[in-house]
XYZ file of C-alpha atoms in Angstrom:
576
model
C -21.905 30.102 19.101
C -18.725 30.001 20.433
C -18.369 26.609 21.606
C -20.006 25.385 18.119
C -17.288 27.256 16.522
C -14.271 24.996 19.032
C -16.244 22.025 18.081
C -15.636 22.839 14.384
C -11.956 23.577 14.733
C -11.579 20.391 16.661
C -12.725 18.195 13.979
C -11.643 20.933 10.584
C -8.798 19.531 9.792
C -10.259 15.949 9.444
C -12.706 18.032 7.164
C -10.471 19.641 4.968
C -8.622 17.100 3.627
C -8.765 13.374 2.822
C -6.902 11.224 0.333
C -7.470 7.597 -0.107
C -5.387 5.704 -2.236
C -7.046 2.353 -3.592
C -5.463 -0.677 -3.964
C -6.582 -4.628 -5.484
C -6.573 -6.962 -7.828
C -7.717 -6.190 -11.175
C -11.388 -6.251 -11.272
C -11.493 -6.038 -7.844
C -13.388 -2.729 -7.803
C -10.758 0.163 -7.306
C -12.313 1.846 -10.394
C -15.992 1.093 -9.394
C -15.302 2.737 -5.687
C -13.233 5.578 -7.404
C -16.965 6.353 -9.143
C -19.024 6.230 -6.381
C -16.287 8.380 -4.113
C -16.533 10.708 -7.288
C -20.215 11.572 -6.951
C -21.214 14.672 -5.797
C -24.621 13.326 -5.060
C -24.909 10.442 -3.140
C -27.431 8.511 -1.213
C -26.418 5.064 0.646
C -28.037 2.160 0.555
C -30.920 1.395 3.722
C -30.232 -1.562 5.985
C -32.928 -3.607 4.398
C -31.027 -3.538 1.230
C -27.732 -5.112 2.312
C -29.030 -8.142 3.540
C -27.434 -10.041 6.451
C -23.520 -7.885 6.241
C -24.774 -5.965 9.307
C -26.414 -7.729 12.003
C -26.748 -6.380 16.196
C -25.222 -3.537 17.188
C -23.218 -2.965 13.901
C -26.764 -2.750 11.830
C -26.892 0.171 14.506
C -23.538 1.217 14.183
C -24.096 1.596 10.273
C -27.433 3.636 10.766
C -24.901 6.500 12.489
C -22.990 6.947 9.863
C -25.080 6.542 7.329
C -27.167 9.241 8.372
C -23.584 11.608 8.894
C -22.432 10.706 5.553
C -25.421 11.742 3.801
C -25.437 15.297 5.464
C -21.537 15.988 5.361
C -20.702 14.109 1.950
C -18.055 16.099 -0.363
C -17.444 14.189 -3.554
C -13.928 13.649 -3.677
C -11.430 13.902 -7.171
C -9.846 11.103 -8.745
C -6.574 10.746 -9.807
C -5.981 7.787 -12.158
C -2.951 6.626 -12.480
C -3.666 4.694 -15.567
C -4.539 8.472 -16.912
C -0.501 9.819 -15.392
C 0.933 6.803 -17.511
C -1.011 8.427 -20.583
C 1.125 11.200 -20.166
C 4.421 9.825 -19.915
C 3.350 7.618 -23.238
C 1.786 10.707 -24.680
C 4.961 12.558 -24.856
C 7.008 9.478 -26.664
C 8.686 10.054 -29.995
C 6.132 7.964 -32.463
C 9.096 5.635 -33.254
C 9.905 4.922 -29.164
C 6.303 4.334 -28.483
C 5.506 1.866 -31.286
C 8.535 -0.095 -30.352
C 7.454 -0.198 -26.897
C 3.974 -1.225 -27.585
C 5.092 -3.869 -30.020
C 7.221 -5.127 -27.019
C 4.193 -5.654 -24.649
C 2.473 -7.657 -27.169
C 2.253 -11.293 -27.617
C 0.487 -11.845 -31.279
C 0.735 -8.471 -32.501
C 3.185 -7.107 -35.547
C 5.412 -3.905 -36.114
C 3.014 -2.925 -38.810
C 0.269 -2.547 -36.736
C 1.782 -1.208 -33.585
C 2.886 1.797 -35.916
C -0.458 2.046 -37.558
C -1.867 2.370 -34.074
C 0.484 5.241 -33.116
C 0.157 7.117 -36.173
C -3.160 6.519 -36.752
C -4.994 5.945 -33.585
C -5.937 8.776 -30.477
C -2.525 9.968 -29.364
C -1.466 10.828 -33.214
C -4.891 12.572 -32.701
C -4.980 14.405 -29.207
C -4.304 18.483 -29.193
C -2.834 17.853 -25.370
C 0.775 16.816 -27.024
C 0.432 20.199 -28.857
C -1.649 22.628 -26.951
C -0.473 21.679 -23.489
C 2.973 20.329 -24.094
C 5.067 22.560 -22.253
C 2.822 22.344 -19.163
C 2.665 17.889 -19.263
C 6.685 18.472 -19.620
C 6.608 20.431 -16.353
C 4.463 18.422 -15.046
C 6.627 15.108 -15.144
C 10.594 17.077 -15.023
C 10.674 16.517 -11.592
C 13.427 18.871 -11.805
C 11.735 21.690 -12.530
C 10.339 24.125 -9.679
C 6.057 24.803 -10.086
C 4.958 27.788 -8.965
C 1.972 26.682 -6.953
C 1.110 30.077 -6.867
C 0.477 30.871 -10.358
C -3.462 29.814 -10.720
C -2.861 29.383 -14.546
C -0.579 26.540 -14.522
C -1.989 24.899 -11.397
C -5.785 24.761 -13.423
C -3.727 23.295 -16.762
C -2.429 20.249 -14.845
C -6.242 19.989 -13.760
C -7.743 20.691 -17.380
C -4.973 18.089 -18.235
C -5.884 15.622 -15.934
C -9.651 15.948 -17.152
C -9.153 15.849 -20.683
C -6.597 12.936 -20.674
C -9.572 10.973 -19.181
C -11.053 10.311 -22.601
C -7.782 10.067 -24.388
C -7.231 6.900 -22.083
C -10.684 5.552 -22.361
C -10.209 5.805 -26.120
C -6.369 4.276 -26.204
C -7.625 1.284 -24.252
C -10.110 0.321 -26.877
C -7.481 0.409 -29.265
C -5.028 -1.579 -27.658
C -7.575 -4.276 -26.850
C -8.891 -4.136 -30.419
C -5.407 -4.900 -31.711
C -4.933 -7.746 -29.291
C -6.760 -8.732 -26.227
C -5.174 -7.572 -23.202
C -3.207 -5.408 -24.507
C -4.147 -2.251 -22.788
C -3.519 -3.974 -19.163
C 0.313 -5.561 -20.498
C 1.373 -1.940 -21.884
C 0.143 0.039 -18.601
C 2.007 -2.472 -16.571
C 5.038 -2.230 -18.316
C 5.324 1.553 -18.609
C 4.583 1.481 -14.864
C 7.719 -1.003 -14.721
C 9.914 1.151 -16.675
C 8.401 4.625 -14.821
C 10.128 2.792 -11.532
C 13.351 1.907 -12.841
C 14.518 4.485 -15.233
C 11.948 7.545 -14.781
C 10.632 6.870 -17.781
C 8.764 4.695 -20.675
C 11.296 2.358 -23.213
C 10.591 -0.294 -24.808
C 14.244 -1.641 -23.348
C 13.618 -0.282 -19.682
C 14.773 -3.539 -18.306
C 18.421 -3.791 -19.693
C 18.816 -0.231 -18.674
C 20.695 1.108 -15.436
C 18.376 1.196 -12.583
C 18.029 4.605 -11.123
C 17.129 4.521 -7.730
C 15.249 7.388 -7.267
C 12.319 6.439 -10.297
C 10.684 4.499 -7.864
C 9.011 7.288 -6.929
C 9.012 8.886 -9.574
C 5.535 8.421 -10.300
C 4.059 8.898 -7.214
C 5.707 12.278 -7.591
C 3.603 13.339 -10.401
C 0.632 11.919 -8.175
C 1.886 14.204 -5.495
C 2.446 17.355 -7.692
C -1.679 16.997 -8.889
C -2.417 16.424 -5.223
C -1.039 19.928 -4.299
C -2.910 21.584 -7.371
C -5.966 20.197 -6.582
C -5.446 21.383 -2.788
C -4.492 24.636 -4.319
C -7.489 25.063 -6.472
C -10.059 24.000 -4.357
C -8.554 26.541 -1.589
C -10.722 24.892 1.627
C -11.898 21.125 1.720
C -10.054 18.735 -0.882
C -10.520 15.230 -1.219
C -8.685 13.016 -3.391
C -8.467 9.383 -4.285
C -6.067 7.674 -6.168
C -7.057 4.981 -8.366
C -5.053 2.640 -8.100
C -2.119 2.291 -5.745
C -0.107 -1.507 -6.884
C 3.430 -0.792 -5.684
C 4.468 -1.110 -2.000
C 6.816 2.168 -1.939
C 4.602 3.882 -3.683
C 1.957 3.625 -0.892
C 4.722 4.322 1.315
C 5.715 7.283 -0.324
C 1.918 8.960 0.717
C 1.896 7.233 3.979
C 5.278 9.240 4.533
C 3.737 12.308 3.722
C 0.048 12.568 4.606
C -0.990 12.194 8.329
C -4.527 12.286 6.126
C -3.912 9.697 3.764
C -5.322 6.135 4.108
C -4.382 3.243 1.861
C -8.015 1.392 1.151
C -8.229 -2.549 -0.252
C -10.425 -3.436 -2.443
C -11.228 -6.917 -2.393
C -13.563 -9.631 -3.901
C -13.646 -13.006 -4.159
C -11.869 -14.457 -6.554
C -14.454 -16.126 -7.497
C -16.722 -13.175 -8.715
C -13.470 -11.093 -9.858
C -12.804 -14.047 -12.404
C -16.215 -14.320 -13.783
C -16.354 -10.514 -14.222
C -13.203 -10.441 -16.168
C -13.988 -13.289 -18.367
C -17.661 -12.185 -18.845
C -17.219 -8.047 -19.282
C -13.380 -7.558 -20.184
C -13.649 -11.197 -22.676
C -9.818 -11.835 -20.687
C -9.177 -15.777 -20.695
C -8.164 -17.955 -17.823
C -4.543 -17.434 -18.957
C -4.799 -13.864 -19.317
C -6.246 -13.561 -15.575
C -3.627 -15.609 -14.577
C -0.687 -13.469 -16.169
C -2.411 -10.287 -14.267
C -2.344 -12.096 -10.906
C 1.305 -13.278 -11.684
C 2.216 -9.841 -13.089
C 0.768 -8.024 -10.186
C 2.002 -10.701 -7.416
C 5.443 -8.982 -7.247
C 6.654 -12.356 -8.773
C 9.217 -12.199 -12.079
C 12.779 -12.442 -13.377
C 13.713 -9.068 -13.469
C 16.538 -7.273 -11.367
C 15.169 -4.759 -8.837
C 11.768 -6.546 -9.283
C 10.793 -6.554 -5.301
C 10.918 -2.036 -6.300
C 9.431 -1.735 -9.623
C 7.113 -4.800 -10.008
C 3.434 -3.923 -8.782
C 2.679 -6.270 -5.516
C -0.957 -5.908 -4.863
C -0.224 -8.682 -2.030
C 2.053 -6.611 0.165
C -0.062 -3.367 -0.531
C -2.848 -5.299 0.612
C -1.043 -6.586 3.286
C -0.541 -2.869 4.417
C -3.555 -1.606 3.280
C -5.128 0.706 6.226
C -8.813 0.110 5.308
C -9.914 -3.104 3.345
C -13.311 -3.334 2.158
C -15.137 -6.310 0.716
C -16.426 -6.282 -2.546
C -19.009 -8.964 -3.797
C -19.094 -8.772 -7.017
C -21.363 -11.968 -7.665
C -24.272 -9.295 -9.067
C -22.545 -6.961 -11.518
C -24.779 -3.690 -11.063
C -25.353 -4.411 -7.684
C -22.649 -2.026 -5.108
C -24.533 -1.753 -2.028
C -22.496 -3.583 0.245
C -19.525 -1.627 -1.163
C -21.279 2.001 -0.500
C -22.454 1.320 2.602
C -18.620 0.430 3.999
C -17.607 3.456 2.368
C -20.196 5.381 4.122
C -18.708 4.254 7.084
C -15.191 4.735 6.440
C -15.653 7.800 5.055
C -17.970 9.574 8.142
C -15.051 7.941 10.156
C -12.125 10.041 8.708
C -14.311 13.289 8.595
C -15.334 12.366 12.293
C -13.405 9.783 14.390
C -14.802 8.199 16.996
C -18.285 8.699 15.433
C -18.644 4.816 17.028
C -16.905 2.028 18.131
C -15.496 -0.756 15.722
C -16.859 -3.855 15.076
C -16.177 -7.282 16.504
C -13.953 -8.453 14.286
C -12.303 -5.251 14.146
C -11.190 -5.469 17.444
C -9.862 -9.106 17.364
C -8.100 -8.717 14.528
C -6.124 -5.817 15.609
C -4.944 -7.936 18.547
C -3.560 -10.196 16.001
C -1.838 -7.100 13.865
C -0.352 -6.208 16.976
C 0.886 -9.424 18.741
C 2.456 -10.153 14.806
C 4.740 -7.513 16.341
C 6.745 -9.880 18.642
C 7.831 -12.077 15.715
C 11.436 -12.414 15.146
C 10.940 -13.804 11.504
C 13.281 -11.419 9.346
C 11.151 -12.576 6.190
C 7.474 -11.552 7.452
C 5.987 -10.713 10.525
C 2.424 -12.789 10.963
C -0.587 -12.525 14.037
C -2.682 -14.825 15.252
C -5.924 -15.052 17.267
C -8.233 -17.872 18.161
C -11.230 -17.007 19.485
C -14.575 -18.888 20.413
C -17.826 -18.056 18.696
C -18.805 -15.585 20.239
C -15.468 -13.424 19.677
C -13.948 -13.622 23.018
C -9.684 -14.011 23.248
C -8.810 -17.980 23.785
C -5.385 -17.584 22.641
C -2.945 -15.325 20.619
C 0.397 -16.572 18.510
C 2.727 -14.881 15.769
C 5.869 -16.997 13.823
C 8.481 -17.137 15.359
C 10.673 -20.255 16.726
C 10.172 -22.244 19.468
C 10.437 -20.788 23.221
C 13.875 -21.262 24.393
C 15.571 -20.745 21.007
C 16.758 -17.795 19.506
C 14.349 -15.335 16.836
C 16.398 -15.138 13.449
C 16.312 -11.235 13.901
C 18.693 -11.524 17.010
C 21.118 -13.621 15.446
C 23.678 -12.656 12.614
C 25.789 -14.396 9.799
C 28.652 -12.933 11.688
C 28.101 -14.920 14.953
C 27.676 -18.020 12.752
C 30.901 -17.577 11.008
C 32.739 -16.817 14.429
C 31.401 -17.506 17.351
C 30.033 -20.873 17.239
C 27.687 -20.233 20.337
C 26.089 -23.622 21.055
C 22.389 -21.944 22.337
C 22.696 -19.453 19.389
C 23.251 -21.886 16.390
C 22.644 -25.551 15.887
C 24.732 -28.414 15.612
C 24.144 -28.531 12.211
C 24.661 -25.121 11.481
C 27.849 -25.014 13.285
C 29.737 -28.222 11.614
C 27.456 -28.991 8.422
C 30.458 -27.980 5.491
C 28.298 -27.297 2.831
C 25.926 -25.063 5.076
C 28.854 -23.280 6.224
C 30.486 -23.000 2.649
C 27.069 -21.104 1.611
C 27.088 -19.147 4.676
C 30.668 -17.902 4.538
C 29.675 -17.148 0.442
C 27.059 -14.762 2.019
C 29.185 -13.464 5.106
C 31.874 -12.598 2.188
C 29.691 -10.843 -0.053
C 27.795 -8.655 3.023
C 31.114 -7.679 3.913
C 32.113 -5.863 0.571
C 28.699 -4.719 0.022
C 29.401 -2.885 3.163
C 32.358 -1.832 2.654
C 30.936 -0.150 -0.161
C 28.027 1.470 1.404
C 27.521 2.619 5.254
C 23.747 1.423 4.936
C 23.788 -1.055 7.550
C 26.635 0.512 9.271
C 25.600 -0.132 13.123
C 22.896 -2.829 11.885
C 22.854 -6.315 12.706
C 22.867 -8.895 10.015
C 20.612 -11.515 10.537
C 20.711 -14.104 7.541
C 17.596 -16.969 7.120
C 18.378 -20.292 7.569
C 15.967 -21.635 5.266
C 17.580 -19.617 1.986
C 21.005 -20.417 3.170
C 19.862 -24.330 3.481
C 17.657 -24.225 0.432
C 20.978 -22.845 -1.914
C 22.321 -25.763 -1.188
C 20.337 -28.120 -3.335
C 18.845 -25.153 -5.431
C 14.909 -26.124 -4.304
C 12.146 -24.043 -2.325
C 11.598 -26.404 0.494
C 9.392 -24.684 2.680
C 10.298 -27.392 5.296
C 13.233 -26.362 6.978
C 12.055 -22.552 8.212
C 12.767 -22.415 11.626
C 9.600 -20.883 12.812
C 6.233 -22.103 13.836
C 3.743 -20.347 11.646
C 1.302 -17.783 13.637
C -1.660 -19.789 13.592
C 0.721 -23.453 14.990
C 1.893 -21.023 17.823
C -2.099 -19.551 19.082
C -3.368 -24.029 18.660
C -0.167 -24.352 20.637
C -0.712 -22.071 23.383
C -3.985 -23.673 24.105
C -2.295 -27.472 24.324
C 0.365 -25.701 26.517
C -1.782 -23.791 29.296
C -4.515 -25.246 28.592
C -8.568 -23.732 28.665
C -11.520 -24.318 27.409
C -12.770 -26.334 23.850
C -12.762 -24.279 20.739
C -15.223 -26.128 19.032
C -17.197 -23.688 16.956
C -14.597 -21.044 17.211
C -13.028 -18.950 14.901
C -9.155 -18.302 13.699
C -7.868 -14.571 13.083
C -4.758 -14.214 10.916
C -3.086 -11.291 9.546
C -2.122 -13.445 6.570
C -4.116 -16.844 5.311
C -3.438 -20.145 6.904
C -1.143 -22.534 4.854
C -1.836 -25.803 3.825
C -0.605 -27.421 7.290
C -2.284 -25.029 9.466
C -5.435 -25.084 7.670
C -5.623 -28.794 8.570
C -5.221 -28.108 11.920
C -7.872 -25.707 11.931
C -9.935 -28.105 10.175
C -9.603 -31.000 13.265
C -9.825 -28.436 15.978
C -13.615 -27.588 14.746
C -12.622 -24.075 13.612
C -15.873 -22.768 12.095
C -14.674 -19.570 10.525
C -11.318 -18.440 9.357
C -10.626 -14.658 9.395
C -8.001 -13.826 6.627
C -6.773 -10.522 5.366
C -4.497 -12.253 2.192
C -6.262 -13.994 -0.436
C -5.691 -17.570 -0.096
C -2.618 -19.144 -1.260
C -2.058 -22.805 -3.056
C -4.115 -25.070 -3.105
C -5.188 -24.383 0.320
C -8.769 -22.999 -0.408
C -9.691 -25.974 -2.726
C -8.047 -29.130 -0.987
C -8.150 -28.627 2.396
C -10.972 -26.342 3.315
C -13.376 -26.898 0.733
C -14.294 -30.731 1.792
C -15.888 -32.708 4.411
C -19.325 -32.368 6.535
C -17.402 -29.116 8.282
C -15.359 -26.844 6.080
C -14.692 -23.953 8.154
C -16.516 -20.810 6.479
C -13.773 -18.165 4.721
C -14.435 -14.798 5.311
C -11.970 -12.054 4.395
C -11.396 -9.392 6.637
C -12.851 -6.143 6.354
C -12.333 -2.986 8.148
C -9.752 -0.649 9.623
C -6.315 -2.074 11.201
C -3.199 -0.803 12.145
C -2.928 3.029 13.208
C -6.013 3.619 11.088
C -7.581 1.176 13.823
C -6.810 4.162 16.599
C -6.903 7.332 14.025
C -10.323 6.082 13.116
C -12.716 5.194 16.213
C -10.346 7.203 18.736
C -12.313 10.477 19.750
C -10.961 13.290 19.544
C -13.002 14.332 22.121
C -15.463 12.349 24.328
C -18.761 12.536 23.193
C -20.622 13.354 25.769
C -17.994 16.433 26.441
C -19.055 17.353 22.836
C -22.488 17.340 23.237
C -22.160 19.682 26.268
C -20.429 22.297 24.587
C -22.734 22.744 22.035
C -25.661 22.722 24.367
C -23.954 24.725 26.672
């Protein structure tokens, strides 16, 4: 009894709390997993049912935790954030929140905007009235909450369950009124949440207040701890849906327990869902992907915009979601299964092939001295075994961007350090000094990068110059160039047949390359850029297949499939 009890409190803290945070594209699935991680009864899908996904030993691998799932499954509580930015727009004077609806529409009048707001669920809701007091503690960040006090800690839940509905009810309205609508308002009231703490309908001509960026996530964080505090024992808690970087970082900060899960289809299947369930057009997709891209005009953008890209670029866990049958979420429970069983018991098996590889490319992406992203590379041959590795960075003998600075350039004119052109080209130097000048009374300012060196990118500096985006003149050979490269250098044997890891998606270039080397599949974790998809690997008697990654990377990798204790150890203690 005793040693069952040690085995217990080994492995009880991975039991007593979880929280995922999901992150994708919209109508990539975050709300669909959200449901089935909601379920308090559960039963995953048999290996006969998922086709071909899992084939050798990972058909085996699933079979393990399948079978642990299903005996240790606690349905977990959701947290939608769409149902947090109900709140904030819930507690709006009726004048500030018709004006701020009417600014998020494209077609639709003042008239009807008002009518909406007067008219329509919130004028309607009794949470404005009954529960006021306890939503305004809930988002006055200010204000101290007595965690203790079991009456307040089960409103923000009661809140959180009735404002379900409300939501539910306010997005029918908003998409009756004008098609879209619902997804343009939540965005921008998630916007104007990050920059000023609040919703306006003029959030972006206001004063930027550093510290809204996590605002929201705060709220998150305060419903987190009632939840913990109600439940008193095991908790789990997603959030649906995580779409700004900081954000994610704000959790990953402070939860040793919290892991930030992808969601991703093709694009494919996520565009034919839209268009065929949601009625959105191939504009109105479009203007979602651009909206949630990080891309736009606004100051403080790369902070307030959502950027599903980079979250998915630092997603933890990323699962693959077909979508090409719309009732049909097999493939997507059984990874969960997995994933799950794996965070209530690490090291329950080993990872998977591809698993393995790509982590050697997260972790060789390491050595890259690009100061604008840091990429991995592996090529492989078919049958998964390490031909080569590569990450961007320049050529060998030069020096990486990140160990040079804009204040060597201006002064020290080091011949191995800059180039010719960079030390005697006037209007590269004219730009340069513009940027040395202005990093010197930002700093004088602040003593952020006091001690810090200040690298500066060649490219922007260069590209200033004739006001264009040339991606030409970057000074570093992308990830996937460097692994080809490596193989042409010390040589080794054909890769015919073989496959390409990346940590991002090949570009145009280095898809072509890929291409004439006989590449047969290309491992990606970003969603394929350009034109690079439907030009260059789409064609031919030998397009490479595409397959996007899925599984655990990163320290999830090592928190996931390392045991805590060895296996056989365990077994022993609780046979004695």
């Amino acid at each position: 009894m005793a040693e069952k009890k040690f085995i217990s409190e080994l492995f009880l803290e991975n039991n007593q709390f979880i929280l995922v945070g999901l992150t994708g594209r919209t109508g990539s699935g975050c709300t669909t997993t959200a449901n089935i991680l909601e379920s308090k009864n559960i039963s995953f899908p048999e290996l006969s049912s998922l086709g071909s996904f899992y084939n050798g030993l990972d058909a085996r691998r699933y079979s393990i935790v399948k079978k642990f799932a299903e005996e240790y499954w606690g349905n977990f509580y959701s947290i939608k954030v769409s149902d947090l930015i109900s709140i904030y727009l819930l507690l709006l004077p009726t004048t500030n929140l018709s004006n701020f609806i009417y600014s998020c529409g494209e077609r639709i009048t003042k008239k009807s905007s008002r009518h909406l707001v007067k008219n329509g669920v919130l004028s309607k809701s009794f949470l404005k009235y009954k529960y006021s007091d306890v939503i305004k503690q809930l988002l006055d960040h200010q204000s101290e909450i007595d965690f203790s006090d079991k009456k307040i800690i089960r409103s923000f839940i009661r809140i959180l369950q009735l404002v379900r509905k409300l939501t539910r009810d306010l997005k029918a309205e908003l998409n009756k009124l004008e098609s879209g609508l619902y997804v343009s308002v939540y965005q921008s009231a998630g916007k104007s949440i990050r920059r000023i703490g609040k919703v306006d309908a003029e959030y972006e001509s206001k004063d930027f207040i550093p510290n809204s960026v996590f605002h929201l996530p705060e709220t998150i964080n305060r419903v987190i701890k009632s939840i913990r505090k109600v439940k008193d024992g095991r908790a789990y808690v997603v959030i649906d849906a995580i779409r700004n970087p900081y954000e994610a970082k704000f959790f990953k900060d402070r939860y040793a327990a919290f892991h930030l899960v992808s969601i991703n289809a093709p694009d494919e299947h996520r565009t034919r869902y839209l268009q065929k369930l949601h009625k959105f057009s191939a504009d109105q997709i479009k203007k979602i992907d651009d909206e949630e891209s990080g891309k736009g005009d606004s100051e403080y953008k790369h902070l307030t915009n959502p950027n599903v890209k980079r979250c998915i670029e630092i997603s933890d866990i990323h699962l693959f979601n077909p979508k090409n049958e719309y009732d049909n979420n097999n493939v997507l429970k059984a990874q969960i299964a997995w994933y799950i069983a794996l965070m209530q018991h690490p090291g329950l098996i080993s990872p998977t092939s591809m698993e393995r590889v790509m982590q050697v490319a997260y972790a060789v992406k390491l050595n890259s001295g690009c100061i604008s992203r840091q990429v991995g590379a592996v090529v492989t041959d078919n049958d998964n075994s390490i031909k080569s590795v590569g990450w961007n960075d320049v050529a060998k003998g030069q020096i990486p961007c990140a160990m040079r600075s804009i204040d060597g350039l201006i002064n020290d004119f080091h011949s191995e350090t800059y180039s010719h052109y960079e030390r005697n080209n006037d209007k590269f130097r004219g730009k340069a000094l513009e940027f040395y000048e202005t990093f010197k009374t930002v700093t004088q300012q602040s003593s952020s990068f006091t001690g810090r060196n200040i690298s500066y990118c060649f490219k922007d500096i260069h590209n200033s110059i004739d006001n264009n985006s040339n991606q030409v003149h970057t000074r570093a050979l992308h990830a996937e160039e460097n692994a080809f490269l490596q193989l042409a250098k010390y040589g080794g044997s054909g890769i015919v047949g073989g496959k390409l890891y990346t940590t991002a998606s090949p570009c145009e270039l280095c898809a072509k390359k890929a291409y004439q080397l006989g590449i047969s599949e290309v491992v990606f974790i970003d969603p394929y850029p350009g034109i690079t998809k439907d030009h260059i690997i789409n064609i031919g008697f030998m397009p490479p297949k595409l397959i996007q990654f899925r599984g655990a990377i990163g320290k999830a990798y090592h928190r996931l499939y390392e045991q805590v204790i060895p296996i056989k150890d365990e077994l022993d203690y609780i046979l004695n």
